[in-house]
Amino acid sequence: VPAGQDEDDDVDSAAVAWGTKLSYQGFSLVASGFYGTAMGIRGQHSFGATTTGALDDVGKERKSYGGYLQGTYDFGQGTSAGYSYGGNCLKRTGNDIQARGVMNCQTMHSGMIWHNVTDNFRLVAEGGYTEKAWYLADDDQEDSFGGVGAFFFW
């Protein structure tokens, strides 16, 4: 067993989450959040070269937290618009000096407008911005996106 690594291979995962939706006339607000142990960015238990952040380099469970907030407004006549923000972050454990490839936090801002042409056909336009922060990295990874599309419902 390498120095500093716990011989116990068991991993204890636990998390608590909450959410709510509030609506008033055409406005709607959705909020949710979570706090967990050994959940990682993707809820996987791995460490080393293929880490998702659930465990640090010596196998110790890492804490994570995040949330989501979305507000939408229905203008009537089938047209609505919304904005959302969400993120997922990991807490350091003290064993992170080797964690060059572990994501510290990822967030996204997104705006969307849509119009229901009929009950079965919706036009959508969306744009947003994402950011990922990495332990021991000089630069964050950023990206923006946009798109238009349509949905058919039956």
C-alpha positions as a Markdown table, in Angstrom:
| # | Residue | x | y | z |
|---|---|---|---|---|
| 1 | Val | 0.0 | 0.0 | 0.0 |
| 2 | Pro | 1.5 | 3.4 | -1.0 |
| 3 | Ala | 2.4 | 5.8 | 1.8 |
| 4 | Gly | -0.6 | 7.8 | 2.9 |
| 5 | Gln | -3.2 | 5.5 | 1.3 |
| 6 | Asp | -5.8 | 4.0 | 3.5 |
| 7 | Glu | -5.9 | 0.1 | 3.3 |
| 8 | Asp | -9.7 | 0.2 | 3.6 |
| 9 | Asp | -11.2 | -0.1 | 0.1 |
| 10 | Asp | -14.8 | 0.6 | 1.2 |
| 11 | Val | -16.3 | 3.8 | -0.1 |
| 12 | Asp | -19.3 | 5.4 | 1.8 |
| 13 | Ser | -21.4 | 7.6 | -0.5 |
| 14 | Ala | -24.3 | 9.7 | 0.7 |
| 15 | Ala | -26.1 | 12.8 | -0.5 |
| 16 | Val | -29.0 | 15.0 | 0.3 |
| 17 | Ala | -31.0 | 17.0 | -2.3 |
| 18 | Trp | -33.8 | 19.5 | -2.3 |
| 19 | Gly | -36.0 | 21.2 | -4.8 |
| 20 | Thr | -38.9 | 23.5 | -5.2 |
| 21 | Lys | -41.0 | 25.2 | -7.9 |
| 22 | Leu | -42.9 | 28.5 | -7.4 |
| 23 | Ser | -45.3 | 29.9 | -9.9 |
| 24 | Tyr | -47.3 | 33.1 | -10.1 |
| 25 | Gln | -49.3 | 34.0 | -13.1 |
| 26 | Gly | -46.9 | 33.7 | -16.1 |
| 27 | Phe | -43.7 | 33.5 | -14.0 |
| 28 | Ser | -42.2 | 30.2 | -12.8 |
| 29 | Leu | -39.1 | 29.7 | -10.6 |
| 30 | Val | -37.4 | 26.3 | -10.1 |
| 31 | Ala | -34.6 | 25.8 | -7.6 |
| 32 | Ser | -32.7 | 22.7 | -6.5 |
| 33 | Gly | -29.5 | 21.8 | -4.8 |
| 34 | Phe | -27.5 | 19.0 | -3.3 |
| 35 | Tyr | -24.7 | 18.2 | -0.9 |
| 36 | Gly | -22.9 | 14.9 | -0.9 |
| 37 | Thr | -19.9 | 12.7 | 0.0 |
| 38 | Ala | -18.1 | 10.6 | -2.5 |
| 39 | Met | -20.5 | 11.5 | -5.3 |
| 40 | Gly | -18.0 | 13.3 | -7.6 |
| 41 | Ile | -18.9 | 15.2 | -10.7 |
| 42 | Arg | -20.6 | 12.2 | -12.2 |
| 43 | Gly | -21.5 | 10.1 | -9.2 |
| 44 | Gln | -18.8 | 7.5 | -9.9 |
| 45 | His | -16.3 | 6.0 | -7.4 |
| 46 | Ser | -12.9 | 6.3 | -9.1 |
| 47 | Phe | -9.5 | 7.8 | -8.4 |
| 48 | Gly | -6.2 | 8.1 | -10.1 |
| 49 | Ala | -5.9 | 8.7 | -13.8 |
| 50 | Thr | -9.6 | 8.2 | -14.5 |
| 51 | Thr | -10.9 | 10.3 | -11.6 |
| 52 | Thr | -14.3 | 11.9 | -11.6 |
| 53 | Gly | -13.7 | 13.6 | -8.2 |
| 54 | Ala | -15.6 | 11.2 | -5.9 |
| 55 | Leu | -12.3 | 10.2 | -4.3 |
| 56 | Asp | -9.0 | 11.9 | -4.0 |
| 57 | Asp | -5.6 | 10.5 | -5.0 |
| 58 | Val | -5.4 | 8.3 | -1.8 |
| 59 | Gly | -9.0 | 7.1 | -1.9 |
| 60 | Lys | -10.5 | 9.5 | 0.6 |
| 61 | Glu | -14.1 | 10.5 | 0.0 |
| 62 | Arg | -14.5 | 14.1 | -1.4 |
| 63 | Lys | -17.4 | 16.4 | -0.6 |
| 64 | Ser | -19.4 | 17.9 | -3.4 |
| 65 | Tyr | -22.2 | 20.4 | -3.7 |
| 66 | Gly | -24.2 | 22.1 | -6.4 |
| 67 | Gly | -27.5 | 23.5 | -7.5 |
| 68 | Tyr | -29.8 | 24.8 | -10.3 |
| 69 | Leu | -31.9 | 27.9 | -10.6 |
| 70 | Gln | -34.3 | 28.5 | -13.5 |
| 71 | Gly | -36.7 | 31.3 | -14.1 |
| 72 | Thr | -39.2 | 31.3 | -17.0 |
| 73 | Tyr | -42.0 | 33.7 | -18.1 |
| 74 | Asp | -44.9 | 32.8 | -20.3 |
| 75 | Phe | -45.8 | 35.9 | -22.5 |
| 76 | Gly | -49.0 | 34.3 | -23.7 |
| 77 | Gln | -49.9 | 33.4 | -27.3 |
| 78 | Gly | -47.5 | 30.4 | -27.0 |
| 79 | Thr | -44.3 | 32.4 | -26.5 |
| 80 | Ser | -42.1 | 31.8 | -23.4 |
| 81 | Ala | -38.5 | 32.7 | -22.3 |
| 82 | Gly | -36.2 | 31.5 | -19.6 |
| 83 | Tyr | -32.8 | 31.7 | -18.0 |
| 84 | Ser | -31.1 | 29.1 | -16.0 |
| 85 | Tyr | -27.9 | 28.8 | -14.0 |
| 86 | Gly | -26.4 | 25.6 | -12.5 |
| 87 | Gly | -23.2 | 24.3 | -11.0 |
| 88 | Asn | -21.4 | 21.4 | -9.4 |
| 89 | Cys | -18.3 | 21.8 | -7.3 |
| 90 | Leu | -15.9 | 19.6 | -5.3 |
| 91 | Lys | -14.2 | 20.4 | -2.0 |
| 92 | Arg | -10.5 | 19.8 | -1.5 |
| 93 | Thr | -9.4 | 17.1 | 0.9 |
| 94 | Gly | -5.8 | 18.0 | 1.6 |
| 95 | Asn | -4.5 | 15.2 | -0.6 |
| 96 | Asp | -5.1 | 17.2 | -3.8 |
| 97 | Ile | -1.5 | 18.1 | -4.6 |
| 98 | Gln | -1.5 | 15.3 | -7.2 |
| 99 | Ala | -5.0 | 16.1 | -8.5 |
| 100 | Arg | -4.0 | 18.1 | -11.7 |
| 101 | Gly | -6.8 | 16.5 | -13.7 |
| 102 | Val | -9.6 | 16.8 | -11.2 |
| 103 | Met | -12.3 | 19.4 | -12.0 |
| 104 | Asn | -13.0 | 21.7 | -9.1 |
| 105 | Cys | -16.2 | 23.3 | -10.4 |
| 106 | Gln | -18.3 | 23.5 | -13.5 |
| 107 | Thr | -21.1 | 26.0 | -14.1 |
| 108 | Met | -23.5 | 26.9 | -16.9 |
| 109 | His | -25.6 | 29.9 | -17.8 |
| 110 | Ser | -28.3 | 29.3 | -20.4 |
| 111 | Gly | -31.1 | 31.5 | -22.0 |
| 112 | Met | -33.9 | 30.2 | -24.1 |
| 113 | Ile | -36.9 | 31.4 | -26.0 |
| 114 | Trp | -39.6 | 29.2 | -27.5 |
| 115 | His | -42.8 | 29.5 | -29.3 |
| 116 | Asn | -45.5 | 26.9 | -29.6 |
| 117 | Val | -46.7 | 27.2 | -33.2 |
| 118 | Thr | -49.4 | 24.5 | -32.5 |
| 119 | Asp | -50.0 | 22.1 | -29.7 |
| 120 | Asn | -47.7 | 19.6 | -31.5 |
| 121 | Phe | -44.9 | 21.9 | -32.9 |
| 122 | Arg | -42.5 | 24.1 | -31.0 |
| 123 | Leu | -39.7 | 26.4 | -32.3 |
| 124 | Val | -36.7 | 26.9 | -29.9 |
| 125 | Ala | -33.6 | 29.2 | -29.8 |
| 126 | Glu | -31.1 | 28.8 | -27.0 |
| 127 | Gly | -27.7 | 30.2 | -26.1 |
| 128 | Gly | -25.4 | 29.8 | -23.1 |
| 129 | Tyr | -22.0 | 29.9 | -21.5 |
| 130 | Thr | -20.1 | 27.1 | -19.6 |
| 131 | Glu | -17.0 | 27.3 | -17.4 |
| 132 | Lys | -14.9 | 24.5 | -15.8 |
| 133 | Ala | -12.3 | 25.2 | -13.2 |
| 134 | Trp | -9.5 | 22.7 | -12.5 |
| 135 | Tyr | -7.4 | 22.1 | -9.5 |
| 136 | Leu | -3.8 | 23.4 | -9.9 |
| 137 | Ala | -4.6 | 24.9 | -13.4 |
| 138 | Asp | -3.7 | 28.3 | -14.5 |
| 139 | Asp | -6.7 | 28.7 | -16.9 |
| 140 | Asp | -10.4 | 27.8 | -16.7 |
| 141 | Gln | -12.0 | 26.1 | -19.6 |
| 142 | Glu | -14.8 | 28.2 | -21.1 |
| 143 | Asp | -17.2 | 27.7 | -23.9 |
| 144 | Ser | -20.3 | 29.4 | -25.4 |
| 145 | Phe | -23.0 | 27.7 | -27.4 |
| 146 | Gly | -26.1 | 28.5 | -29.3 |
| 147 | Gly | -28.7 | 26.7 | -31.4 |
| 148 | Val | -32.1 | 26.8 | -33.0 |
| 149 | Gly | -34.4 | 23.9 | -33.4 |
| 150 | Ala | -37.9 | 22.5 | -33.4 |
| 151 | Phe | -39.8 | 19.8 | -31.5 |
| 152 | Phe | -42.7 | 17.7 | -32.7 |
| 153 | Phe | -45.0 | 16.4 | -30.0 |
| 154 | Trp | -47.6 | 13.6 | -30.5 |
